[in-house]
PDB file of C-alpha atoms (C1' of nucleotides) in Angstrom:
ATOM      1  CA  MET A   5      10.522  -0.061  -4.996  1.00 95.00           C
ATOM      2  CA  LYS A   6       7.377  -0.147  -2.857  1.00 95.00           C
ATOM      3  CA  GLU A   7       5.254  -0.634  -5.957  1.00 97.00           C
ATOM      4  CA  ALA A   8       7.654  -3.213  -7.336  1.00 98.00           C
ATOM      5  CA  PHE A   9       7.445  -5.407  -4.248  1.00 98.00           C
ATOM      6  CA  LYS A  10       3.684  -5.461  -4.516  1.00 98.00           C
ATOM      7  CA  ALA A  11       3.808  -6.071  -8.248  1.00 98.00           C
ATOM      8  CA  LEU A  12       6.154  -9.018  -7.788  1.00 98.00           C
ATOM      9  CA  ALA A  13       3.905 -10.677  -5.229  1.00 98.00           C
ATOM     10  CA  ASP A  14       1.617 -12.039  -7.917  1.00 98.00           C
ATOM     11  CA  PRO A  15       2.611 -15.219  -9.819  1.00 98.00           C
ATOM     12  CA  THR A  16       0.869 -14.137 -13.017  1.00 98.00           C
ATOM     13  CA  ARG A  17       2.888 -10.937 -13.066  1.00 98.00           C
ATOM     14  CA  ARG A  18       6.134 -12.801 -12.410  1.00 98.00           C
ATOM     15  CA  LYS A  19       5.316 -15.100 -15.320  1.00 98.00           C
ATOM     16  CA  ILE A  20       4.713 -12.079 -17.550  1.00 98.00           C
ATOM     17  CA  LEU A  21       8.178 -10.819 -16.627  1.00 98.00           C
ATOM     18  CA  ASP A  22       9.634 -14.233 -17.473  1.00 98.00           C
ATOM     19  CA  LEU A  23       7.991 -14.119 -20.882  1.00 98.00           C
ATOM     20  CA  LEU A  24       9.380 -10.642 -21.551  1.00 98.00           C
ATOM     21  CA  LYS A  25      12.847 -11.842 -20.578  1.00 97.00           C
ATOM     22  CA  ALA A  26      12.906 -13.892 -23.779  1.00 95.00           C
ATOM     23  CA  LYS A  27      11.578 -11.160 -26.068  1.00 96.00           C
ATOM     24  CA  ASP A  28       9.320  -8.140 -26.342  1.00 97.00           C
ATOM     25  CA  LEU A  29       5.677  -9.059 -26.785  1.00 98.00           C
ATOM     26  CA  THR A  30       2.368  -7.377 -27.493  1.00 98.00           C
ATOM     27  CA  ALA A  31      -0.372  -7.331 -24.880  1.00 98.00           C
ATOM     28  CA  GLY A  32      -2.267  -9.903 -26.933  1.00 97.00           C
ATOM     29  CA  GLU A  33       0.706 -12.236 -27.259  1.00 98.00           C
ATOM     30  CA  ILE A  34       1.173 -12.066 -23.504  1.00 98.00           C
ATOM     31  CA  ALA A  35      -2.513 -12.726 -22.864  1.00 97.00           C
ATOM     32  CA  ASP A  36      -2.363 -15.775 -25.143  1.00 97.00           C
ATOM     33  CA  GLN A  37       0.026 -17.435 -22.695  1.00 97.00           C
ATOM     34  CA  PHE A  38      -2.567 -17.390 -19.932  1.00 97.00           C
ATOM     35  CA  GLU A  39      -5.945 -18.951 -19.324  1.00 95.00           C
ATOM     36  CA  MET A  40      -7.285 -15.646 -18.161  1.00 97.00           C
ATOM     37  CA  SER A  41      -9.251 -12.844 -19.790  1.00 97.00           C
ATOM     38  CA  LYS A  42      -7.410 -10.126 -21.708  1.00 97.00           C
ATOM     39  CA  PRO A  43      -8.693  -7.382 -19.394  1.00 97.00           C
ATOM     40  CA  SER A  44      -7.153  -9.215 -16.443  1.00 98.00           C
ATOM     41  CA  ILE A  45      -3.802  -9.380 -18.177  1.00 98.00           C
ATOM     42  CA  SER A  46      -4.141  -5.737 -19.141  1.00 98.00           C
ATOM     43  CA  GLN A  47      -4.570  -4.882 -15.461  1.00 98.00           C
ATOM     44  CA  HIS A  48      -1.494  -6.882 -14.560  1.00 98.00           C
ATOM     45  CA  LEU A  49       0.488  -5.067 -17.254  1.00 98.00           C
ATOM     46  CA  LYS A  50      -0.715  -1.757 -15.869  1.00 98.00           C
ATOM     47  CA  ILE A  51       0.533  -2.709 -12.392  1.00 98.00           C
ATOM     48  CA  LEU A  52       3.912  -3.880 -13.717  1.00 98.00           C
ATOM     49  CA  LYS A  53       4.235  -0.625 -15.652  1.00 98.00           C
ATOM     50  CA  ALA A  54       3.321   1.482 -12.611  1.00 97.00           C
ATOM     51  CA  ALA A  55       6.067  -0.381 -10.742  1.00 98.00           C
ATOM     52  CA  ASN A  56       8.532   0.510 -13.516  1.00 97.00           C
ATOM     53  CA  LEU A  57       9.233  -3.144 -14.151  1.00 98.00           C
ATOM     54  CA  ILE A  58       8.078  -2.894 -17.761  1.00 98.00           C
ATOM     55  CA  GLU A  59       7.548  -0.212 -20.384  1.00 98.00           C
ATOM     56  CA  ASP A  60       5.206  -0.065 -23.333  1.00 98.00           C
ATOM     57  CA  GLU A  61       5.571   1.224 -26.836  1.00 97.00           C
ATOM     58  CA  LYS A  62       2.754   1.643 -29.267  1.00 96.00           C
ATOM     59  CA  GLN A  63       3.298   0.318 -32.772  1.00 96.00           C
ATOM     60  CA  GLY A  64       0.212   0.837 -34.889  1.00 95.00           C
ATOM     61  CA  GLN A  65      -2.667  -0.985 -33.300  1.00 96.00           C
ATOM     62  CA  TYR A  66      -0.353  -3.060 -31.138  1.00 97.00           C
ATOM     63  CA  ILE A  67       1.268  -2.187 -27.841  1.00 98.00           C
ATOM     64  CA  TYR A  68       4.617  -3.836 -27.294  1.00 98.00           C
ATOM     65  CA  TYR A  69       5.840  -4.445 -23.783  1.00 98.00           C
ATOM     66  CA  HIS A  70       9.454  -4.820 -22.737  1.00 98.00           C
ATOM     67  CA  LEU A  71      11.376  -5.110 -19.489  1.00 98.00           C
ATOM     68  CA  ASN A  72      12.810  -2.093 -17.716  1.00 97.00           C
ATOM     69  CA  THR A  73      15.843  -3.368 -15.831  1.00 97.00           C
ATOM     70  CA  THR A  74      16.409  -0.402 -13.534  1.00 97.00           C
ATOM     71  CA  VAL A  75      14.137  -1.602 -10.736  1.00 98.00           C
ATOM     72  CA  PHE A  76      15.626  -5.092 -10.964  1.00 98.00           C
ATOM     73  CA  GLN A  77      19.016  -3.510 -10.339  1.00 98.00           C
ATOM     74  CA  GLU A  78      17.631  -1.683  -7.323  1.00 98.00           C
ATOM     75  CA  LEU A  79      16.183  -4.944  -6.092  1.00 98.00           C
ATOM     76  CA  ILE A  80      19.586  -6.602  -6.361  1.00 98.00           C
ATOM     77  CA  SER A  81      21.159  -3.844  -4.266  1.00 97.00           C
ATOM     78  CA  TRP A  82      18.362  -4.083  -1.742  1.00 98.00           C
ATOM     79  CA  ALA A  83      18.677  -7.862  -1.384  1.00 98.00           C
ATOM     80  CA  MET A  84      22.466  -7.640  -1.196  1.00 97.00           C
ATOM     81  CA  SER A  85      22.182  -5.334   1.780  1.00 97.00           C
ATOM     82  CA  PHE A  86      20.734  -8.300   3.712  1.00 97.00           C
ATOM     83  CA  THR A  87      23.510 -10.706   2.881  1.00 94.00           C
ATOM     84  CA  LYS A  88      26.717 -10.904   4.834  1.00 75.00           C
ATOM     85  CA  GLY A  89      29.466  -8.502   3.839  1.00 58.00           C
ATOM     86  CA  ASP A  90      27.207  -5.692   2.705  1.00 51.00           C
ATOM     87  CA  ASP A  91      26.101  -2.904   5.043  1.00 53.00           C
ATOM     88  CA  THR A  92      24.343  -0.760   2.459  1.00 51.00           C
ATOM     89  CA  ASP A  93      21.035   0.803   3.495  1.00 55.00           C
ATOM     90  CA  ALA A  94      17.800  -0.137   1.781  1.00 50.00           C
TER      91      ALA A  94
ATOM     92  CA  MET B   1      10.562 -17.982  -3.441  1.00 95.00           C
ATOM     93  CA  LYS B   2       6.808 -17.757  -4.028  1.00 95.00           C
ATOM     94  CA  GLU B   3       6.215 -17.211  -0.319  1.00 97.00           C
ATOM     95  CA  ALA B   4       9.072 -14.727  -0.101  1.00 98.00           C
ATOM     96  CA  PHE B   5       7.652 -12.506  -2.826  1.00 98.00           C
ATOM     97  CA  LYS B   6       4.341 -12.328  -0.995  1.00 98.00           C
ATOM     98  CA  ALA B   7       6.064 -11.749   2.341  1.00 98.00           C
ATOM     99  CA  LEU B   8       8.092  -8.876   0.907  1.00 98.00           C
ATOM    100  CA  ALA B   9       5.028  -7.123  -0.488  1.00 98.00           C
ATOM    101  CA  ASP B  10       4.129  -5.710   2.916  1.00 98.00           C
ATOM    102  CA  PRO B  11       5.943  -2.572   4.174  1.00 98.00           C
ATOM    103  CA  THR B  12       5.699  -3.600   7.837  1.00 98.00           C
ATOM    104  CA  ARG B  13       7.431  -6.877   7.045  1.00 98.00           C
ATOM    105  CA  ARG B  14      10.152  -5.119   5.058  1.00 98.00           C
ATOM    106  CA  LYS B  15      10.719  -2.803   8.018  1.00 98.00           C
ATOM    107  CA  ILE B  16      11.024  -5.812  10.330  1.00 98.00           C
ATOM    108  CA  LEU B  17      13.729  -7.181   8.041  1.00 98.00           C
ATOM    109  CA  ASP B  18      15.513  -3.834   8.153  1.00 98.00           C
ATOM    110  CA  LEU B  19      15.476  -3.906  11.945  1.00 98.00           C
ATOM    111  CA  LEU B  20      16.900  -7.423  11.994  1.00 98.00           C
ATOM    112  CA  LYS B  21      19.651  -6.344   9.622  1.00 97.00           C
ATOM    113  CA  ALA B  22      21.137  -4.310  12.478  1.00 95.00           C
ATOM    114  CA  LYS B  23      20.830  -7.015  15.119  1.00 96.00           C
ATOM    115  CA  ASP B  24      18.811  -9.946  16.371  1.00 97.00           C
ATOM    116  CA  LEU B  25      15.728  -8.913  18.312  1.00 98.00           C
ATOM    117  CA  THR B  26      12.974 -10.482  20.369  1.00 98.00           C
ATOM    118  CA  ALA B  27       9.379 -10.418  19.168  1.00 98.00           C
ATOM    119  CA  GLY B  28       8.618  -7.791  21.790  1.00 97.00           C
ATOM    120  CA  GLU B  29      11.534  -5.577  20.812  1.00 98.00           C
ATOM    121  CA  ILE B  30      10.365  -5.742  17.225  1.00 98.00           C
ATOM    122  CA  ALA B  31       6.768  -4.941  18.192  1.00 97.00           C
ATOM    123  CA  ASP B  32       7.980  -1.917  20.177  1.00 97.00           C
ATOM    124  CA  GLN B  33       9.162  -0.330  16.923  1.00 97.00           C
ATOM    125  CA  PHE B  34       5.643  -0.263  15.518  1.00 97.00           C
ATOM    126  CA  GLU B  35       2.386   1.414  16.404  1.00 95.00           C
ATOM    127  CA  MET B  36       0.567  -1.827  15.952  1.00 97.00           C
ATOM    128  CA  SER B  37      -0.618  -4.586  18.277  1.00 97.00           C
ATOM    129  CA  LYS B  38       1.765  -7.369  19.250  1.00 97.00           C
ATOM    130  CA  PRO B  39      -0.467 -10.053  17.736  1.00 97.00           C
ATOM    131  CA  SER B  40      -0.278  -8.259  14.395  1.00 98.00           C
ATOM    132  CA  ILE B  41       3.500  -8.216  14.537  1.00 98.00           C
ATOM    133  CA  SER B  42       3.486 -11.858  15.579  1.00 98.00           C
ATOM    134  CA  GLN B  43       1.509 -12.682  12.451  1.00 98.00           C
ATOM    135  CA  HIS B  44       3.989 -10.786  10.295  1.00 98.00           C
ATOM    136  CA  LEU B  45       6.851 -12.682  11.924  1.00 98.00           C
ATOM    137  CA  LYS B  46       5.077 -15.937  11.198  1.00 98.00           C
ATOM    138  CA  ILE B  47       4.748 -15.012   7.529  1.00 98.00           C
ATOM    139  CA  LEU B  48       8.406 -13.967   7.285  1.00 98.00           C
ATOM    140  CA  LYS B  49       9.414 -17.230   8.916  1.00 98.00           C
ATOM    141  CA  ALA B  50       7.227 -19.301   6.568  1.00 97.00           C
ATOM    142  CA  ALA B  51       8.985 -17.509   3.695  1.00 98.00           C
ATOM    143  CA  ASN B  52      12.356 -18.499   5.164  1.00 97.00           C
ATOM    144  CA  LEU B  53      13.389 -14.879   5.412  1.00 98.00           C
ATOM    145  CA  ILE B  54      13.874 -15.096   9.176  1.00 98.00           C
ATOM    146  CA  GLU B  55      14.407 -17.791  11.804  1.00 98.00           C
ATOM    147  CA  ASP B  56      13.542 -17.870  15.473  1.00 97.00           C
ATOM    148  CA  GLU B  57      15.328 -19.182  18.509  1.00 97.00           C
ATOM    149  CA  LYS B  58      13.804 -19.527  21.916  1.00 96.00           C
ATOM    150  CA  GLN B  59      15.817 -18.238  24.860  1.00 96.00           C
ATOM    151  CA  GLY B  60      13.914 -18.641  28.085  1.00 95.00           C
ATOM    152  CA  GLN B  61      10.687 -16.727  27.864  1.00 96.00           C
ATOM    153  CA  TYR B  62      11.929 -14.721  24.878  1.00 97.00           C
ATOM    154  CA  ILE B  63      11.969 -15.630  21.215  1.00 98.00           C
ATOM    155  CA  TYR B  64      14.818 -14.097  19.276  1.00 98.00           C
ATOM    156  CA  TYR B  65      14.454 -13.518  15.570  1.00 98.00           C
ATOM    157  CA  HIS B  66      17.292 -13.244  13.085  1.00 98.00           C
ATOM    158  CA  LEU B  67      17.654 -12.994   9.311  1.00 98.00           C
ATOM    159  CA  ASN B  68      18.107 -16.055   7.129  1.00 97.00           C
ATOM    160  CA  THR B  69      20.079 -14.874   4.123  1.00 97.00           C
ATOM    161  CA  THR B  70      19.535 -17.843   1.822  1.00 97.00           C
ATOM    162  CA  VAL B  71      16.326 -16.552   0.243  1.00 98.00           C
ATOM    163  CA  PHE B  72      17.879 -13.111  -0.206  1.00 98.00           C
ATOM    164  CA  GLN B  73      20.636 -14.800  -2.186  1.00 98.00           C
ATOM    165  CA  GLU B  74      18.050 -16.561  -4.323  1.00 98.00           C
ATOM    166  CA  LEU B  75      16.324 -13.249  -4.851  1.00 98.00           C
ATOM    167  CA  ILE B  76      19.568 -11.698  -6.055  1.00 98.00           C
ATOM    168  CA  SER B  77      20.030 -14.491  -8.602  1.00 97.00           C
ATOM    169  CA  TRP B  78      16.438 -14.154  -9.709  1.00 98.00           C
ATOM    170  CA  ALA B  79      16.689 -10.389 -10.207  1.00 98.00           C
ATOM    171  CA  MET B  80      20.029 -10.704 -11.970  1.00 98.00           C
ATOM    172  CA  SER B  81      18.467 -12.968 -14.559  1.00 97.00           C
ATOM    173  CA  PHE B  82      16.435  -9.930 -15.683  1.00 97.00           C
ATOM    174  CA  THR B  83      19.348  -7.543 -16.065  1.00 94.00           C
ATOM    175  CA  LYS B  84      21.619  -7.181 -19.037  1.00 76.00           C
ATOM    176  CA  GLY B  85      24.927  -8.979 -18.702  1.00 56.00           C
ATOM    177  CA  ASP B  86      23.418 -12.052 -17.134  1.00 50.00           C
ATOM    178  CA  ASP B  87      22.182 -13.388 -20.447  1.00 49.00           C
ATOM    179  CA  THR B  88      22.014 -17.108 -19.795  1.00 49.00           C
ATOM    180  CA  ASP B  89      22.294 -17.789 -23.553  1.00 49.00           C
ATOM    181  CA  ALA B  90      25.484 -15.774 -23.914  1.00 47.00           C
TER     182      ALA B  90
ATOM    183  C1'  DT C  29       0.776 -22.637  43.448  1.00 89.89           C
ATOM    184  C1'  DT C  30      -0.316 -18.059  41.872  1.00 89.89           C
ATOM    185  C1'  DA C  31       0.965 -14.083  39.464  1.00 89.89           C
ATOM    186  C1'  DT C  32       3.627 -11.819  35.860  1.00 89.89           C
ATOM    187  C1'  DT C  33       5.737 -11.401  31.466  1.00 89.89           C
ATOM    188  C1'  DA C  34       6.421 -12.831  26.577  1.00 89.89           C
ATOM    189  C1'  DT C  35       4.409 -14.490  22.748  1.00 89.89           C
ATOM    190  C1'  DT C  36       1.156 -16.927  19.844  1.00 89.89           C
ATOM    191  C1'  DT C  37      -3.429 -18.613  18.310  1.00 89.89           C
ATOM    192  C1'  DA C  38      -8.333 -17.884  17.425  1.00 89.89           C
ATOM    193  C1'  DG C  39     -12.088 -15.406  15.766  1.00 89.89           C
ATOM    194  C1'  DT C  40     -13.848 -11.291  13.570  1.00 89.89           C
ATOM    195  C1'  DT C  41     -13.984  -7.352  10.476  1.00 89.89           C
ATOM    196  C1'  DA C  42     -12.530  -3.894   7.056  1.00 89.89           C
ATOM    197  C1'  DA C  43      -9.695  -3.075   3.227  1.00 89.89           C
ATOM    198  C1'  DT C  44      -7.431  -4.749  -0.741  1.00 89.89           C
ATOM    199  C1'  DT C  45      -6.766  -7.660  -4.619  1.00 89.89           C
ATOM    200  C1'  DA C  46      -7.671 -10.426  -8.621  1.00 89.89           C
ATOM    201  C1'  DC C  47     -10.785 -11.878 -11.303  1.00 89.89           C
ATOM    202  C1'  DT C  48     -15.161 -11.443 -14.426  1.00 89.89           C
ATOM    203  C1'  DT C  49     -18.182  -9.263 -18.363  1.00 89.89           C
ATOM    204  C1'  DA C  50     -19.524  -5.175 -20.842  1.00 89.89           C
ATOM    205  C1'  DA C  51     -18.373  -0.916 -22.809  1.00 89.89           C
ATOM    206  C1'  DA C  52     -15.074   2.420 -24.566  1.00 89.89           C
ATOM    207  C1'  DT C  53     -10.955   3.877 -27.256  1.00 89.89           C
ATOM    208  C1'  DA C  54      -7.680   3.566 -30.933  1.00 89.89           C
ATOM    209  C1'  DC C  55      -5.909   1.920 -35.080  1.00 89.89           C
ATOM    210  C1'  DT C  56      -6.423  -0.511 -39.680  1.00 89.89           C
ATOM    211  C1'  DT C  57      -8.575  -1.926 -43.745  1.00 89.89           C
ATOM    212  C1'  DA C  58     -12.299  -2.483 -47.113  1.00 89.89           C
TER     213       DA C  58
ATOM    214  C1'  DT D  28     -17.430   5.665 -43.497  1.00 89.89           C
ATOM    215  C1'  DA D  29     -18.222   1.175 -41.559  1.00 89.89           C
ATOM    216  C1'  DA D  30     -16.388  -3.075 -39.846  1.00 89.89           C
ATOM    217  C1'  DG D  31     -12.811  -5.573 -37.616  1.00 89.89           C
ATOM    218  C1'  DT D  32      -8.838  -6.090 -34.478  1.00 89.89           C
ATOM    219  C1'  DA D  33      -6.112  -4.775 -30.297  1.00 89.89           C
ATOM    220  C1'  DT D  34      -6.268  -3.074 -25.998  1.00 89.89           C
ATOM    221  C1'  DT D  35      -7.887  -0.583 -22.050  1.00 89.89           C
ATOM    222  C1'  DT D  36     -11.311   1.226 -18.730  1.00 89.89           C
ATOM    223  C1'  DA D  37     -15.373   0.600 -15.857  1.00 89.89           C
ATOM    224  C1'  DA D  38     -18.237  -1.734 -12.706  1.00 89.89           C
ATOM    225  C1'  DG D  39     -19.144  -5.505  -9.890  1.00 89.89           C
ATOM    226  C1'  DT D  40     -17.936  -9.659  -7.011  1.00 89.89           C
ATOM    227  C1'  DA D  41     -15.401 -13.291  -4.557  1.00 89.89           C
ATOM    228  C1'  DA D  42     -11.191 -14.333  -2.300  1.00 89.89           C
ATOM    229  C1'  DT D  43      -7.340 -12.796   0.299  1.00 89.89           C
ATOM    230  C1'  DT D  44      -4.987  -9.960   3.544  1.00 89.89           C
ATOM    231  C1'  DA D  45      -4.039  -7.162   7.515  1.00 89.89           C
ATOM    232  C1'  DA D  46      -5.652  -5.359  11.338  1.00 89.89           C
ATOM    233  C1'  DC D  47      -8.098  -5.711  15.934  1.00 89.89           C
ATOM    234  C1'  DT D  48      -9.488  -7.875  20.752  1.00 89.89           C
ATOM    235  C1'  DA D  49      -9.738 -11.842  23.613  1.00 89.89           C
ATOM    236  C1'  DA D  50      -8.012 -16.161  24.952  1.00 89.89           C
ATOM    237  C1'  DA D  51      -4.360 -19.659  25.173  1.00 89.89           C
ATOM    238  C1'  DT D  52       0.448 -21.263  25.954  1.00 89.89           C
ATOM    239  C1'  DA D  53       4.938 -21.090  28.012  1.00 89.89           C
ATOM    240  C1'  DA D  54       8.533 -19.529  31.019  1.00 89.89           C
ATOM    241  C1'  DT D  55       9.854 -17.024  35.249  1.00 89.89           C
ATOM    242  C1'  DA D  56       9.470 -15.323  39.866  1.00 89.89           C
ATOM    243  C1'  DA D  57       7.156 -14.773  44.273  1.00 89.89           C
TER     244       DA D  57
END
DNA sequence: TTATTATTTAGTTAATTACTTAAATACTTA
DNA sequence: TAAGTATTTAAGTAATTAACTAAATAATAA
């Protein structure tokens, strides 16, 4: 989760996650949605992957990225522990 | 939410939230839990407050801090939108 | 009023982060 | 094999962040 919190702090990375919510995309397709160099997006993807928020899958010369929902589930539990009626530890 | 994501990226700030989950505390009581200067903790409290994750209340010479759960609720909704079963199109 | 306690604000510095361009790697196609 | 496309890695830099100490503000108590 530690890595995820840091990964989620950046608006570009949150937008990447939003894009992947709609459908799986290649690194290039993701980069096309931003006015930013491809290496920069590649770095962001690397950080999201290290945080287990996304996974990649190579298909020929392309690398497809897709969401990994497990950390989002953990995040839900974590946030719920701060709302009334839930005593669960972080 | 933008501010909240950045606020949550720091482990010291997440620990402050954990402490406030148990009970309301003064700035000094919070600072006592860390091996860090009081001004540093004060800055973290300021950031958490700007993110609407906590609120303060002055009582005499003390300032009590307590959780504000509204942004946590928003965070839950946000994270749920990434998990299966919350398909907005369904 | 003066001193004490609680806390924040200001100013500075070191570490981290988010970009950039250039080069490297990997796959595909002619 | 050589050229082209997709993507990452490397190296460098500017902006941001998180810490510190010192000073300021505010309330309390002597």
